[in-house]
mmCIF file of C-alpha atoms in Angstrom:
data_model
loop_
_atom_site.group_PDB
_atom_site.id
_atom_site.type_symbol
_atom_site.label_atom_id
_atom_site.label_comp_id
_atom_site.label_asym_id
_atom_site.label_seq_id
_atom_site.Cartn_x
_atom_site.Cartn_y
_atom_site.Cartn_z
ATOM 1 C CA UNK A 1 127.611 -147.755 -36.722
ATOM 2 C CA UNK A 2 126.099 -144.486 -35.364
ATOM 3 C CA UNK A 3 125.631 -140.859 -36.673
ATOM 4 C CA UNK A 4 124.694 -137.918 -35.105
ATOM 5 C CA UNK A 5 123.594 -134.999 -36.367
ATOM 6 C CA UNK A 6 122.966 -131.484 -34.591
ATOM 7 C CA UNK A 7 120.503 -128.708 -35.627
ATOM 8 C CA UNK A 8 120.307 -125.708 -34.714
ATOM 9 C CA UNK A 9 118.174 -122.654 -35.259
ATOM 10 C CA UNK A 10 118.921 -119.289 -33.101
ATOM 11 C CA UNK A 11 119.635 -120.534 -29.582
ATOM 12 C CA UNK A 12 117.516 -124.012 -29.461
ATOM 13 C CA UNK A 13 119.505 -127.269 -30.772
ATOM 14 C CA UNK A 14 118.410 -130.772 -31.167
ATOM 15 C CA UNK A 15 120.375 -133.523 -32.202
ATOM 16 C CA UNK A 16 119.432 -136.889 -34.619
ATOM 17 C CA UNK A 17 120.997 -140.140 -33.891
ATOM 18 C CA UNK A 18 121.689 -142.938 -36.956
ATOM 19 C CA UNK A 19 122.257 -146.107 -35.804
ATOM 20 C CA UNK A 20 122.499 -148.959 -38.950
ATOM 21 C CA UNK A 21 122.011 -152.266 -38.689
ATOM 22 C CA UNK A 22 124.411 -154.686 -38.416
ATOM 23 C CA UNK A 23 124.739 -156.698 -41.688
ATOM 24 C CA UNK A 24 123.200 -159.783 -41.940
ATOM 25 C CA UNK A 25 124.087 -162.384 -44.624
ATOM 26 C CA UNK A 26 123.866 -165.471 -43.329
ATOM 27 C CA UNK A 27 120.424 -166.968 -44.257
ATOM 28 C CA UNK A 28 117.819 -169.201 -43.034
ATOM 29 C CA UNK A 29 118.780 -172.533 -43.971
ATOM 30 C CA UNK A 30 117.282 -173.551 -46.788
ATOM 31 C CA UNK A 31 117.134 -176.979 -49.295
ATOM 32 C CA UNK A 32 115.082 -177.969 -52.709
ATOM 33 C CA UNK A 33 113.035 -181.069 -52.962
ATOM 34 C CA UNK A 34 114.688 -184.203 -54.582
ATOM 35 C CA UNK A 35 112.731 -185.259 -57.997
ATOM 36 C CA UNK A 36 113.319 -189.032 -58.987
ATOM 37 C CA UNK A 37 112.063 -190.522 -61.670
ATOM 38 C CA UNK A 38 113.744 -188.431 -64.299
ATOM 39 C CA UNK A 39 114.327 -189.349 -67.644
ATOM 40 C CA UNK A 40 118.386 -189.533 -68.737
ATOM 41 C CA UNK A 41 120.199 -186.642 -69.869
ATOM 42 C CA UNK A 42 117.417 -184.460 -69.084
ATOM 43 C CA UNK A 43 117.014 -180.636 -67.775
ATOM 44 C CA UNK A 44 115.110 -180.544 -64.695
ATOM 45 C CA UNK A 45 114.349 -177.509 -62.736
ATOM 46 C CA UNK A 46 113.373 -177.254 -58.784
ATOM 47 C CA UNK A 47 110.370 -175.571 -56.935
ATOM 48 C CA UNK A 48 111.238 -172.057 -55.895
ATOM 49 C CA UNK A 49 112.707 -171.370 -52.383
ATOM 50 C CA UNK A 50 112.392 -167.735 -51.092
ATOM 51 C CA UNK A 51 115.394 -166.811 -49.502
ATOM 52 C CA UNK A 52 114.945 -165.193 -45.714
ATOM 53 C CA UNK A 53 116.987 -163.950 -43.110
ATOM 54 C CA UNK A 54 119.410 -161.701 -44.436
ATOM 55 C CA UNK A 55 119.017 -157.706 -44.091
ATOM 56 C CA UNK A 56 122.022 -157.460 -47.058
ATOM 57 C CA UNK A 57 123.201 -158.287 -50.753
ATOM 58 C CA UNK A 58 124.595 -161.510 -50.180
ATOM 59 C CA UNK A 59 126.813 -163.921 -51.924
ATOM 60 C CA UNK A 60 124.933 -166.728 -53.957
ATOM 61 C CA UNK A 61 126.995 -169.511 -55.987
ATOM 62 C CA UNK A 62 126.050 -172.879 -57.041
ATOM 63 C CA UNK A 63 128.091 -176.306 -57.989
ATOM 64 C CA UNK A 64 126.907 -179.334 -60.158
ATOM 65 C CA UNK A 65 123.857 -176.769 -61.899
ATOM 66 C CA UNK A 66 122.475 -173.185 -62.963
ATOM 67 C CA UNK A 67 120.451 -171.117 -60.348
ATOM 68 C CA UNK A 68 118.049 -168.599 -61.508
ATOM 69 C CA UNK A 69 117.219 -165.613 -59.406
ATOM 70 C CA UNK A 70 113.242 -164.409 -59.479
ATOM 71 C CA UNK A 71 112.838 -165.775 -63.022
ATOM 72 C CA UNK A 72 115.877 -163.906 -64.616
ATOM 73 C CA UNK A 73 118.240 -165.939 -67.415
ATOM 74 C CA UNK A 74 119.817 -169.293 -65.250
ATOM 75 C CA UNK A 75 123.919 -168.952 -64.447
ATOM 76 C CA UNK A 76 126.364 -170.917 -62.557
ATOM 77 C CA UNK A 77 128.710 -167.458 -62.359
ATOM 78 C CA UNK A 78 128.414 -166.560 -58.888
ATOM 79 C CA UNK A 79 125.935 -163.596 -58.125
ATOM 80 C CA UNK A 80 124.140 -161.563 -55.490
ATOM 81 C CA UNK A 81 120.572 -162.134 -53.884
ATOM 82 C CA UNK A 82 118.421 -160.074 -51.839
ATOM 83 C CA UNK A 83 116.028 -160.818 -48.460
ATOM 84 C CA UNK A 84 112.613 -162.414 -50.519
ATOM 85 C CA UNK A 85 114.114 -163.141 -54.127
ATOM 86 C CA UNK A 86 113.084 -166.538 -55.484
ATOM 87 C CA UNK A 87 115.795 -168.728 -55.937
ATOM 88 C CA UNK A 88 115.431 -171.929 -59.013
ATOM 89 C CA UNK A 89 117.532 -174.707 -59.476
ATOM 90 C CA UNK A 90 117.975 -176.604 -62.671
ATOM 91 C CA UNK A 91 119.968 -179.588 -63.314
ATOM 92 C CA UNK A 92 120.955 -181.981 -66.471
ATOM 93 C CA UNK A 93 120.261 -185.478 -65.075
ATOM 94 C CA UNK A 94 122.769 -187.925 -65.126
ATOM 95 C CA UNK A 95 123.418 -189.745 -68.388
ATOM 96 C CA UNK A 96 123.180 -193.260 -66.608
ATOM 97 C CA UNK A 97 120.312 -194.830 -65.079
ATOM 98 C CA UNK A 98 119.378 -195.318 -61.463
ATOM 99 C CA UNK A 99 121.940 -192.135 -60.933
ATOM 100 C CA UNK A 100 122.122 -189.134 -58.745
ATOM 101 C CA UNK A 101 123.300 -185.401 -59.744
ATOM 102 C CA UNK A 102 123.224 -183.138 -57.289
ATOM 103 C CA UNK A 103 123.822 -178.858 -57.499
ATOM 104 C CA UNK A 104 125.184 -177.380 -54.638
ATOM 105 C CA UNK A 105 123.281 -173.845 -53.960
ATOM 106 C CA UNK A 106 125.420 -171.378 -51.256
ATOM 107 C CA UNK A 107 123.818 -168.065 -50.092
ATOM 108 C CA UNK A 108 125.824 -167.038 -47.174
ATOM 109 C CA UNK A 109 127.813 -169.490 -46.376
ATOM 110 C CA UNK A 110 124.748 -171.595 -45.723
ATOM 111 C CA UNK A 111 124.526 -174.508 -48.376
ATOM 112 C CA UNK A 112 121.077 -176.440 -50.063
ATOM 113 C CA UNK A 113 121.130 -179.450 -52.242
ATOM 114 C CA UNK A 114 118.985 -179.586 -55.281
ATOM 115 C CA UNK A 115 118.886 -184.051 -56.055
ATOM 116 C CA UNK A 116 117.837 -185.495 -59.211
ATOM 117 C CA UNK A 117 117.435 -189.178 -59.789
ATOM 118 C CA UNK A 118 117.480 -190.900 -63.102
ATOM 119 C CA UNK A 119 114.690 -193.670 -63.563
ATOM 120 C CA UNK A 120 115.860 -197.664 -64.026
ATOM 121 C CA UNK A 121 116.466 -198.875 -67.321
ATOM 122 C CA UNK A 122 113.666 -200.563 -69.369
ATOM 123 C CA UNK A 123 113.811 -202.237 -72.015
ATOM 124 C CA UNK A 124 110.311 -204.414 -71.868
ATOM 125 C CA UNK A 125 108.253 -202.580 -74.372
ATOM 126 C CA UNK A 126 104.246 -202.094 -73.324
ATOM 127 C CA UNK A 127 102.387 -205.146 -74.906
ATOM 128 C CA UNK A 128 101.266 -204.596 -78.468
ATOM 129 C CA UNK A 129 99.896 -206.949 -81.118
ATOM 130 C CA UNK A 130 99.038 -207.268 -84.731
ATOM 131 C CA UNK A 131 95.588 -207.946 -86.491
ATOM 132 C CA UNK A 132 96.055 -211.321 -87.632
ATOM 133 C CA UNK A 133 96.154 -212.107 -91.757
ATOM 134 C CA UNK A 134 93.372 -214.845 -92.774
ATOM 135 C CA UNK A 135 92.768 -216.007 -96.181
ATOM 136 C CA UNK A 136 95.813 -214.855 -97.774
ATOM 137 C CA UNK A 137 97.050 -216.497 -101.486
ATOM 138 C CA UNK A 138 99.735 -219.462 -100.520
ATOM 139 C CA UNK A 139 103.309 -218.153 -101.643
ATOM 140 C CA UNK A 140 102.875 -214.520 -101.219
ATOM 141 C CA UNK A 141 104.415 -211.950 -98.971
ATOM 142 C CA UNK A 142 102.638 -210.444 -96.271
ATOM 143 C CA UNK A 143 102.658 -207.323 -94.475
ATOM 144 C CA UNK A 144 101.592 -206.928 -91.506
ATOM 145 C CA UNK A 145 99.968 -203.391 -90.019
ATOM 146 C CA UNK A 146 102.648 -201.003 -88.124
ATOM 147 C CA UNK A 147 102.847 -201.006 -84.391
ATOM 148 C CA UNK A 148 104.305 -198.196 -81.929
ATOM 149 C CA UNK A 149 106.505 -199.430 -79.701
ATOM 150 C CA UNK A 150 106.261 -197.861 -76.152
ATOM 151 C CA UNK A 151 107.069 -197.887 -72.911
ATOM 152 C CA UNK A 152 111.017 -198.557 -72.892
ATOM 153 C CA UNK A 153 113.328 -195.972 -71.916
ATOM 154 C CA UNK A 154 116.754 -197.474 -73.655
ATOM 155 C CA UNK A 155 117.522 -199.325 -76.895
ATOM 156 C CA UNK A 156 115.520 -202.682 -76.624
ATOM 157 C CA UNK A 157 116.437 -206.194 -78.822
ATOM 158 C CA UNK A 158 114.663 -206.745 -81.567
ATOM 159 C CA UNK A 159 113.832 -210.473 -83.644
ATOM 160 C CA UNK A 160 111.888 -212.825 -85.122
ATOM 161 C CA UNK A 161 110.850 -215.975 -85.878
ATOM 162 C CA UNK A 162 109.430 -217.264 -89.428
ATOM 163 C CA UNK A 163 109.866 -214.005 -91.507
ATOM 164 C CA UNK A 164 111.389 -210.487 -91.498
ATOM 165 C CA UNK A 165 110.682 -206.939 -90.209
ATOM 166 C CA UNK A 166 111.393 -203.969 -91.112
ATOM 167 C CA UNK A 167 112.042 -200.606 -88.743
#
C-alpha cells in the first residue's frame, strides 16, 4: 500500500511517499536432519534451522512433536515466528524397535520433517566372565564375584547350568 503525505510551510510544499512491502510469509524451504540410532521411548531434539525468507509474523505449527522457538519453553500449540528465529525440534522415539516417528514442522504453508529412528533390538549381552574358584572345601556353596551385564538394549534370557544365580 502507499501513503502520501504533504508539507507545507508558507508557499513551498513537498510531499513524502510510503510505500510498504508486500507481506511475505511463505519461507525458504526448510527440513531437520534424521537421527537413527536412538534408544526406545526416548526424547530427542534436532539441530537448529534458522528460518529465512519471510518479511512477516508467520504461522508456525508442528504434528507428531514440540518445536521450540530461539530456546524458549517447547509447545505443539501453534505459534508465530519471525525472519532469523531458531527453530528446534524434539521428538519421543517410538516405543518399538527398528521404528520411525516423524514431527511435522509448518511455517508458512511450507512443511519440514524432523525423523527419528529407534535402534534394533539386542539382546546379546557384551562378553563377561567370572574369576574362576580353585581349592574350595568339597560340599560347600560357592559364590561367585558379581558381573555387570552390558550391552543389550531389551530384556535378555537368563539360565544356568549346574547351580543357581541370583539377580
Amino acid at each position: 500500500t502507499s501513503q502520501s503525505v504533504t508539507l507545507t510551510v508558507g508557499s513551498y510544499s513537498t510531499r513524502f511517499d510510503v510505500t510498504t512491502a508486500v507481506a511475505d510469509r511463505v519461507p525458504t524451504p526448510f527440513s531437520f536432519d534424521p537421527i537413527s540410532g536412538v534408544l526406545v521411548n526416548t526424547a530427542v531434539t534436532s539441530s537448529t534451522r534458522t528460518v529465512n525468507g519471510i518479511n512477516a509474523p508467520t504461522p508456525i505449527s508442528i504434528e507428531g512433536g514440540e518445536y521450540s522457538i530461539s530456546g524458549a519453553a517447547f509447545t505443539s500449540a501453534p505459534g508465530t515466528v519471525l525472519n532469523g528465529q531458531g527453530i528446534r525440534v524434539r521428538v519421543i522415539s517410538s516405543s518399538a524397535f527398528v521404528s520411525t516417528k516423524r514431527a511435522v514442522v509448518t511455517i508458512g504453508g511450507v512443511s519440514g520433517n524432523f525423523d527419528v529412528t529407534t535402534v534394533a533390538e539386542d539382546p546379546v549381552p557384551d562378553a563377561f566372565a567370572f574369576t574362576e574358584a580353585t581349592n574350595v572345601t568339597l560340599d560347600t556353596w560357592v559364590s561367585s564375584s558379581s558381573a555387570g551385564i552390558w550391552g543389550i538394549n531389551t530384556a535378555a534370557p537368563v539360565s544356568v547350568e549346574n547351580g543357581e544365580y541370583s539377580i
